[in-house]
Coordinates of C-alpha atoms and ligand atoms in Angstrom, one line a residue:
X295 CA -15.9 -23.0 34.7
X296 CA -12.1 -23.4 36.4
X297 CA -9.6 -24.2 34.0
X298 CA -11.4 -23.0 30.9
X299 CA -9.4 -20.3 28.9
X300 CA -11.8 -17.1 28.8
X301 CA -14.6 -17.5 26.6
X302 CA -13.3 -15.4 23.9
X303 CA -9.9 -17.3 23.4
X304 CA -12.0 -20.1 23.0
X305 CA -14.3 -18.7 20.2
X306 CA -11.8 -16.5 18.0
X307 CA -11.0 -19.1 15.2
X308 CA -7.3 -20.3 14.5
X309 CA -6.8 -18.2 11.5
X310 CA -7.5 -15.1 13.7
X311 CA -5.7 -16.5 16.7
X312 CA -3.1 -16.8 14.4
X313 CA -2.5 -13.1 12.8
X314 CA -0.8 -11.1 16.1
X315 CA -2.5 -7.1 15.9
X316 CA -1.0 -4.8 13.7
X317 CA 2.4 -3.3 14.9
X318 CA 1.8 0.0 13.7
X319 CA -1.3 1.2 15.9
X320 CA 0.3 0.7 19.1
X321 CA 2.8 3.7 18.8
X322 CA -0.4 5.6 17.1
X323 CA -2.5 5.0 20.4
X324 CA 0.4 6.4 22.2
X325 CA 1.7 9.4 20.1
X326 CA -2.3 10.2 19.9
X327 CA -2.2 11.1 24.0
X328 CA 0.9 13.5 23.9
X329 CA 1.2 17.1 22.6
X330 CA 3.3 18.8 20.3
X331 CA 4.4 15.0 18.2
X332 CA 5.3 15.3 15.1
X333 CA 3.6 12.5 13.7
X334 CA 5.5 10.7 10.4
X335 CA 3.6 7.8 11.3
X336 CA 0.3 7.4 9.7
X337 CA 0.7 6.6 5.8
X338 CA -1.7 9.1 4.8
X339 CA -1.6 12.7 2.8
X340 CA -1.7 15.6 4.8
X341 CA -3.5 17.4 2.1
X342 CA -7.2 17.3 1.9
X343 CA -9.6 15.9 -0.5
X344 CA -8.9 18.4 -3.6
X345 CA -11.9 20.8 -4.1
X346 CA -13.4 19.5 -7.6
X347 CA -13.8 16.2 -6.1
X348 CA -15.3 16.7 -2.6
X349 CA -17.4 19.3 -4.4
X350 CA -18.6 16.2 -6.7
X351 CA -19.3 14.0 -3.6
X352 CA -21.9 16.9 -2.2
X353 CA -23.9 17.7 -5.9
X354 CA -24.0 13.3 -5.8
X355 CA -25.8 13.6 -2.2
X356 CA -27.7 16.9 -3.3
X357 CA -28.9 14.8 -5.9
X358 CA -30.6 12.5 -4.3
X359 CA -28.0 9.7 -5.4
X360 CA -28.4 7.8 -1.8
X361 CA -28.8 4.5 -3.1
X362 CA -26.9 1.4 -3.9
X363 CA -25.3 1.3 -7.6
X364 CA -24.6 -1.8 -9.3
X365 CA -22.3 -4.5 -7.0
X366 CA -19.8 -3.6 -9.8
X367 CA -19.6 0.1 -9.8
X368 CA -21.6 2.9 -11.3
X369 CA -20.9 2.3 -15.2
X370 CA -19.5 5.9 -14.9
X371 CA -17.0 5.0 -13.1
X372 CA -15.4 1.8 -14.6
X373 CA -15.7 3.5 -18.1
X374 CA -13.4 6.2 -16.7
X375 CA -11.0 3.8 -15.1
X376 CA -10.6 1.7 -18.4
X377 CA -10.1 4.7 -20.2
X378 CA -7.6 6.0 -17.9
X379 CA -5.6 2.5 -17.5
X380 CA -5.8 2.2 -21.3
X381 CA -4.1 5.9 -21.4
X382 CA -1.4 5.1 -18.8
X383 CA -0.5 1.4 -19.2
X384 CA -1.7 0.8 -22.3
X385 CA -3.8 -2.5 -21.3
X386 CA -7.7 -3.0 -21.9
X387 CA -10.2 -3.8 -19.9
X388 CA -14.3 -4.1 -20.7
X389 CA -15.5 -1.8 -18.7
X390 CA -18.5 -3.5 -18.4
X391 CA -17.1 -7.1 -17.2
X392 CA -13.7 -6.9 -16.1
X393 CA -13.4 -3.8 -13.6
X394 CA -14.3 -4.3 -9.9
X395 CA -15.3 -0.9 -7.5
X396 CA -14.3 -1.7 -4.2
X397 CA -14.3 -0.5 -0.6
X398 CA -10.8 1.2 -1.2
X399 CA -7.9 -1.0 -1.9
X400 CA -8.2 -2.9 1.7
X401 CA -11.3 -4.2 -0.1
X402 CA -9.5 -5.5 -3.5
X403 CA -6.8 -7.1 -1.4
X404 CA -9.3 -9.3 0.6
X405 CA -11.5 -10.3 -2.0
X406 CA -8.7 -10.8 -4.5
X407 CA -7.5 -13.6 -2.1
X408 CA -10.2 -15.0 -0.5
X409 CA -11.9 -16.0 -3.9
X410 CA -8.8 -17.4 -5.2
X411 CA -6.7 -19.3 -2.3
X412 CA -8.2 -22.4 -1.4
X413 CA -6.7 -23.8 2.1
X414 CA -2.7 -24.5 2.0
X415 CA -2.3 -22.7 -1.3
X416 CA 1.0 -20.8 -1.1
X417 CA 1.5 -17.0 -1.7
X418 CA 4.8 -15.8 -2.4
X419 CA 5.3 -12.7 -0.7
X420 CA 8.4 -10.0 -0.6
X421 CA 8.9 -8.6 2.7
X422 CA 9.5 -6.1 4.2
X423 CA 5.9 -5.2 2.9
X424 CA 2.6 -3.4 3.5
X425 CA 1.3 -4.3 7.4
X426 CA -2.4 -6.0 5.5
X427 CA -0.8 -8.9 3.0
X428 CA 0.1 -11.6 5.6
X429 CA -3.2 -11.2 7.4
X430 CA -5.3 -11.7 4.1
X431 CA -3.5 -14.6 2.7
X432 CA -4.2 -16.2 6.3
X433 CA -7.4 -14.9 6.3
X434 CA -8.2 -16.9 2.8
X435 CA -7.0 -20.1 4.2
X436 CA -3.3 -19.1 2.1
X437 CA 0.1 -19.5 3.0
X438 CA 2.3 -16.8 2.6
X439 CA 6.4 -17.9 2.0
X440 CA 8.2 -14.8 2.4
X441 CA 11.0 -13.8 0.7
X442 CA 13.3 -11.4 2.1
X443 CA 14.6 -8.1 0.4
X444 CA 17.6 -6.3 1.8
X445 CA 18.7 -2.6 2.0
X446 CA 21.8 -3.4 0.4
X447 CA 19.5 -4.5 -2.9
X448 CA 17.8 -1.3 -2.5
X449 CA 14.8 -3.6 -1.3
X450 CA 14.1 -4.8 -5.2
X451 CA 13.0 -7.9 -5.1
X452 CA 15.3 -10.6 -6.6
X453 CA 13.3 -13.0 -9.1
X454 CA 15.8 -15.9 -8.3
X455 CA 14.7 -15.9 -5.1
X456 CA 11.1 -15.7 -6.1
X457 CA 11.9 -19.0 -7.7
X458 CA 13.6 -20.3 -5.3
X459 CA 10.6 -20.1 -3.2
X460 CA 8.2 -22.0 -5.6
X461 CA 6.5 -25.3 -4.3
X462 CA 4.2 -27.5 -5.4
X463 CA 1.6 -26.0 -3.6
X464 CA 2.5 -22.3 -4.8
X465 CA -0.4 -20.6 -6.5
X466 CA 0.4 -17.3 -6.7
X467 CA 2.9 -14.1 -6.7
X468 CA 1.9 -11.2 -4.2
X469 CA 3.4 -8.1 -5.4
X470 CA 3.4 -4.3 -3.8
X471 CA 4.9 -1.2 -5.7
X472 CA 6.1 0.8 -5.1
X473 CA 6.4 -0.4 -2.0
X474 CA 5.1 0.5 1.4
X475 CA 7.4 0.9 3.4
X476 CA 10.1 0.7 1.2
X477 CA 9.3 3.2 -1.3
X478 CA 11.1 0.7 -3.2
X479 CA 10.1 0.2 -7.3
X480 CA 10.3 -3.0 -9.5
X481 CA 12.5 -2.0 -12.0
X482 CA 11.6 -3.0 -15.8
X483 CA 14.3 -5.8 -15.7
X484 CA 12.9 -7.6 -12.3
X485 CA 9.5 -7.1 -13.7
X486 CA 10.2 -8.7 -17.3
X487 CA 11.8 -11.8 -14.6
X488 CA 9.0 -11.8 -12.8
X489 CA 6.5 -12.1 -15.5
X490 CA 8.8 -14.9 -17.3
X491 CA 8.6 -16.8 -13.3
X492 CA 4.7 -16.0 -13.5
X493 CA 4.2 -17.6 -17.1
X494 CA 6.6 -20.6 -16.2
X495 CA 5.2 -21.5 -13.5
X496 CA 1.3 -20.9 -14.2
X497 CA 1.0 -18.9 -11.2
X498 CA -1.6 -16.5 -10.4
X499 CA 0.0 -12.7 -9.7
X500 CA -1.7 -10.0 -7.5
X501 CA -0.6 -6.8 -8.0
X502 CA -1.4 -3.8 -5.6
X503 CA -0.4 -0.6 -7.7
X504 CA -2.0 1.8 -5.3
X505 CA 1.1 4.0 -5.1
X506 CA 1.2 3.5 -9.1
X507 CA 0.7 7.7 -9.7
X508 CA 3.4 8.8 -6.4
X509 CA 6.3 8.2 -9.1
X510 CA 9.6 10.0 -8.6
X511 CA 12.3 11.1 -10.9
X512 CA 12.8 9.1 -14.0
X513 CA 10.7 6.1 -12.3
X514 CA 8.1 5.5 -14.7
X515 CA 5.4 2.7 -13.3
X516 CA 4.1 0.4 -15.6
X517 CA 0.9 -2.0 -14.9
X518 CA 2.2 -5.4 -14.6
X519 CA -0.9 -6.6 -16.3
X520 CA 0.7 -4.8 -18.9
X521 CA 3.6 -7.1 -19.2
X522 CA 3.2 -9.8 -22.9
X523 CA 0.9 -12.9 -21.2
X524 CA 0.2 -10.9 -17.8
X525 CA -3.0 -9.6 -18.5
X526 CA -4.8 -12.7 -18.3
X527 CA -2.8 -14.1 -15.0
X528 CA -3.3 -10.4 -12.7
X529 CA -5.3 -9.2 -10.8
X530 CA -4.2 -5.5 -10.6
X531 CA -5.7 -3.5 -7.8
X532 CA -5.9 0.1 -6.7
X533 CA -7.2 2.7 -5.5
X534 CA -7.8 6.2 -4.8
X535 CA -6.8 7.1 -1.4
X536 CA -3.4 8.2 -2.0
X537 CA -3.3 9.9 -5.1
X538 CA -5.9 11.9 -4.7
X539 CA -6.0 12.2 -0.9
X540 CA -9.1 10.6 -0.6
X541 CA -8.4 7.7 2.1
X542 CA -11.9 8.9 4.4
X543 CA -13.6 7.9 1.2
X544 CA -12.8 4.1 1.0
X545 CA -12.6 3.4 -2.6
X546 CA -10.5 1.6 -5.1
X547 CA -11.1 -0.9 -7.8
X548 CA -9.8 -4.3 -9.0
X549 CA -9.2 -4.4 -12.7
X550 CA -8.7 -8.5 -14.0
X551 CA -9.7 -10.7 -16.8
X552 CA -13.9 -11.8 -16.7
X553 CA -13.7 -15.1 -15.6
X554 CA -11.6 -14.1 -12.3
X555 CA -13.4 -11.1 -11.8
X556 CA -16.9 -12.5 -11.7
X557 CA -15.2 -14.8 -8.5
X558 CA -14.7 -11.6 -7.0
X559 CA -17.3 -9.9 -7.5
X560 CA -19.5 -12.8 -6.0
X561 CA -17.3 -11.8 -2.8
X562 CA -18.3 -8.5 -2.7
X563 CA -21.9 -8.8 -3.9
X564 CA -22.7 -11.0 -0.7
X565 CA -20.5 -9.5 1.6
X566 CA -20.4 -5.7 0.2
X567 CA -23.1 -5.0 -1.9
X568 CA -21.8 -1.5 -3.3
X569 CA -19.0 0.9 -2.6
X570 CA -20.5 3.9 -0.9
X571 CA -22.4 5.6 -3.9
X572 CA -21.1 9.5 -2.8
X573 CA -17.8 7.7 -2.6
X574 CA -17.8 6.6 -6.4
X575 CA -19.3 9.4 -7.8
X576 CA -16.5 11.8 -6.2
X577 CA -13.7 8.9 -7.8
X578 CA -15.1 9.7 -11.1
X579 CA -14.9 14.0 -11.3
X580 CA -11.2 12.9 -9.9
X581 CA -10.4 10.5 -12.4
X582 CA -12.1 13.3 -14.9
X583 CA -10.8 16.7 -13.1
X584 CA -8.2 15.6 -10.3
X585 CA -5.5 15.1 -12.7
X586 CA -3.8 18.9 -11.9
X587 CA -4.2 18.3 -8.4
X588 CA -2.5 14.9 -8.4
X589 CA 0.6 16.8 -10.2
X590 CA 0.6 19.8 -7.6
X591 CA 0.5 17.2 -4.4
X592 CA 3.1 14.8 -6.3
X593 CA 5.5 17.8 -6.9
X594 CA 5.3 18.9 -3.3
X595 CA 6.0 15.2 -2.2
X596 CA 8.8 15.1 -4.3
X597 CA 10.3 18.1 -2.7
X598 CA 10.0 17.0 0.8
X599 CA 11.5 13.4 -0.2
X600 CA 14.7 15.1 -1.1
X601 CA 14.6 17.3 2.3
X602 CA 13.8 13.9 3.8
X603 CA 16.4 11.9 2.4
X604 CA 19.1 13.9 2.1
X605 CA 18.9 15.1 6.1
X606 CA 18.6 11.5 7.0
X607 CA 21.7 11.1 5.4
X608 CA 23.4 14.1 6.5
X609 CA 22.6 12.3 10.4
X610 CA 24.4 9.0 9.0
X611 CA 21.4 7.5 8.8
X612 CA 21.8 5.6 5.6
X613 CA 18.6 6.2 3.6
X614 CA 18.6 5.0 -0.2
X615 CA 16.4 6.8 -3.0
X616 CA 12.7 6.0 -2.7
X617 CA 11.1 6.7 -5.9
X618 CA 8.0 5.5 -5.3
X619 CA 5.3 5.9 -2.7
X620 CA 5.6 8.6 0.3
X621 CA 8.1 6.6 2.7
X622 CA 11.5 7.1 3.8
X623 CA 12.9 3.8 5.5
X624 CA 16.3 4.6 7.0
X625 CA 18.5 2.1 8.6
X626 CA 18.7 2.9 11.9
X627 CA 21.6 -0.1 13.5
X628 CA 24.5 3.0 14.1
X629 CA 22.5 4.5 17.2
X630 CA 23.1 0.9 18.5
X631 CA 19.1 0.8 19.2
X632 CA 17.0 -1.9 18.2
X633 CA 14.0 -0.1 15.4
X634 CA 11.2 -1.0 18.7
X635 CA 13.3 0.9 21.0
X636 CA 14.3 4.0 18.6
X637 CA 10.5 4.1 17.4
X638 CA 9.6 4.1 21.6
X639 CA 12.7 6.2 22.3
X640 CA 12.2 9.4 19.6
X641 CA 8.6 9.7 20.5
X642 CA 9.1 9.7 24.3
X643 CA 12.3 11.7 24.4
X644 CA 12.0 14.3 21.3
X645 CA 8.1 13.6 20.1
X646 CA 8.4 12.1 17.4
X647 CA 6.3 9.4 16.1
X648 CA 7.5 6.4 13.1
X649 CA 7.5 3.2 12.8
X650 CA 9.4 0.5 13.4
X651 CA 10.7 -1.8 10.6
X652 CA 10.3 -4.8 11.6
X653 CA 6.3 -4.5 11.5
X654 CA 6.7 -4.7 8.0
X655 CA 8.6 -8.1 8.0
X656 CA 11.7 -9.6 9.7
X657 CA 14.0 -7.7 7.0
X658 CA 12.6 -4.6 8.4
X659 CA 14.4 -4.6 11.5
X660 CA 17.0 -2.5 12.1
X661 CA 15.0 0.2 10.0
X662 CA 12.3 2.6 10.8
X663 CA 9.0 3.5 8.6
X664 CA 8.5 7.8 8.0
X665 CA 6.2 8.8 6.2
X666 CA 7.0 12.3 4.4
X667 CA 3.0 13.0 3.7
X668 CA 3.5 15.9 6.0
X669 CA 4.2 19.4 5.8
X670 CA 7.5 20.9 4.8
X671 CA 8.2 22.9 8.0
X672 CA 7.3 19.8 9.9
X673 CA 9.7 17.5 8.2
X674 CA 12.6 20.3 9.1
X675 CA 11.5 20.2 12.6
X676 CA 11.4 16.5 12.8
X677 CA 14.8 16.4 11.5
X678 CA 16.2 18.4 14.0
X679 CA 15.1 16.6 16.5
X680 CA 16.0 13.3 15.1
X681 CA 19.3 14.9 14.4
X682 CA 19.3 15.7 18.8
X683 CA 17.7 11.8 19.4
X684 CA 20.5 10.4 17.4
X685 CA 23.6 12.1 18.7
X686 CA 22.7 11.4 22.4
X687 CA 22.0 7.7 21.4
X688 CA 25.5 7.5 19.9
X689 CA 27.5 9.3 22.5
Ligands
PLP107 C1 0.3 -0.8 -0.1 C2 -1.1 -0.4 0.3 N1 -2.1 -1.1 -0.2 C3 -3.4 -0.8 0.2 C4 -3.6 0.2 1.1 C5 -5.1 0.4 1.5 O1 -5.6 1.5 0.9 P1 -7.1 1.9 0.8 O2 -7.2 3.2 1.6 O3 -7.4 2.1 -0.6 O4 -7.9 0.8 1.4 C6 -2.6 0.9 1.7 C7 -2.9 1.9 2.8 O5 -2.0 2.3 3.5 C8 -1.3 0.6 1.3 O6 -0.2 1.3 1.8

């Protein structure tokens, strides 16, 4: 019909019209066509799926175990993920009732908010922050209210402006760390404010620890469901893609009091049914046998972090510490370039591929995403030329 829009602009709904595509994948689909790119792009471990556990995942298959498990998780499984967040954080939960296995933390991040925001309920949300948050509060139905975080801060998150952003309508706090992109951690004083906002406020607090094991220095992560009255307000998720280099595996877990989790597992039983059964039963040799393996890829991301970080700075690239997560997330504004056109400029002129801040967020800009999950000799290279890419900019 003339002067109809195309069918498929009609159809989309508004909440999907709404979300523009991600801002990551474009320089992906680009870097993907050209040789020789250094890619610090992708925020994924270079290493592959430690031995014990991919060994675990074939035995599971051998045996014949190629059928759905219970819409909560192979018993296994949960067991061993209580045990092991009772060991770390120190905070309970029934095994049986309270733990969630999911299709990898994507999975926990949607369900956690589309069976708890009912339409117009606010989120509050830091930014910059992981590319997936804003889409699944709109998604839901939510609202996300963002509040900004600034390089100058060290991209903590300020609890007066948390409160600051409270409404009415404000049902919950979103919170990412450590932080992708940042690498940024909430340190024990912001979290303790945070908690106190949470409590005062009778708001609901997710919590996506998935980076809670890439830990650097004296950083030491604690749960927030940890936190005096937390426990029975969060809804900590995770997973096990990064740790244990498992992101092909797509699984994760949500850990929250009963009465929310049996919302979310009503979710996932009709949407989901099961995370993939080979998928669980690899989780659990590497919540069993992956610890040494975690320690050996954590120690190696620690090294190149420093060779990261400190060559960024050597450039005049301000960098501050990350101590959490695998990012690096320079501020880029003395080359003069906009982070679109260094991200489109480095990859076309010197090949190499990152990403640029302002995906994250509007306080990204003037930043650039790199991810340092990559190998050693690669990081030096990519450095070099960054060093090249940044001295013609300037001159
Ligand atoms: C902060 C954050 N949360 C969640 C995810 C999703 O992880 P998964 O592979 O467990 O779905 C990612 C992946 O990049 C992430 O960076």
């Amino acid at each position: 019909m003339i002067g109809r829009p195309p069918l498929a602009e009609r159809v989309l709904a508004e909440r999907v019209h709404a979300v523009p595509p991600s801002g990551i994948r474009r320089f992906f689909d680009i870097a993907a066509t050209m040789d020789d790119v250094i890619s610090l792009g992708v925020g994924e471990p270079d290493f592959d799926t430690p031995r014990v556990i991919v060994e675990a995942g074939v035995e599971s298959l051998r045996e014949g175990r190629t059928h759905y498990t219970s819409n909560h998780g192979t018993i296994e499984l949960r067991q061993a993920l209580a045990d092991h967040l009772e060991r770390r954080y120190e905070v309970r939960y029934d095994p049986a009732t309270e733990i969630l296995i999911t299709v990898g933390a994507s999975e926990a991040l949607d369900l956690a908010l589309r069976a708890t925001c009912d339409p117009g309920d606010e989120v509050i949300l830091h930014e910059p922050s992981y590319v997936a948050y804003v889409p699944a509060i709109v998604f839901a139905g939510g609202v996300p209210r963002q509040v900004a975080t600034r390089f100058e801060d060290d991209f903590a998150l300020d609890p007066s402006a948390v409160e600051a952003a409270i409404t009415p309508r404000t049902k919950a706090l979103f919170l990412g760390y450590p932080s992708n992109p940042t690498g940024a951690v909430l340190p024990d004083e912001v979290q303790d404010e945070l908690a106190a906002i949470a409590e005062r406020h009778d708001l609901l607090v997710y919590s996506d620890e998935i980076y809670d094991r890439l830990a650097y220095g004296d950083y030491r992560h604690r749960a927030f469901s940890a936190l005096p009255g937390m426990r029975e307000r969060t809804i900590l998720m995770g997973g096990f893609s990064k740790a244990y280099a498992m992101t092909g595996w797509r699984v994760g877990y949500v850990a929250a009091p009963i009465g929310i989790l049996e919302g979310l597992v009503k979710v996932h039983q009709y949407g989901i049914m099961s995370a993939p059964t080979t998928a669980q039963d690899a989780a659990l040799a590497a919540v069993h046998d992956g610890e040494a393996d975690v320690e050996r890829m954590l120690a190696e991301y620690d090294r190149r972090r420093r060779l990261l970080v400190d060559g960024l700075n050597a450039l005049g690239l301000d960098t501050f510490e990350p101590r959490g997560a695998f990012y690096a997330f320079p501020r880029i504004t003395s080359t003069r370039l906009d982070d679109e056109t260094f991200t489109e400029r480095l990859l076309s002129e010197e090949r190499v591929a990152v990403v640029p801040g302002s995906a994250f967020g509007p306080s990204g800009a003037g930043h650039v995403r790199m991810c340092y999950a990559t190998s050693y000799a690669g990081l030096e290279t990519a450095l070099e030329r960054i060093g090249r890419f940044v001295e013609r900019a300037r001159a």
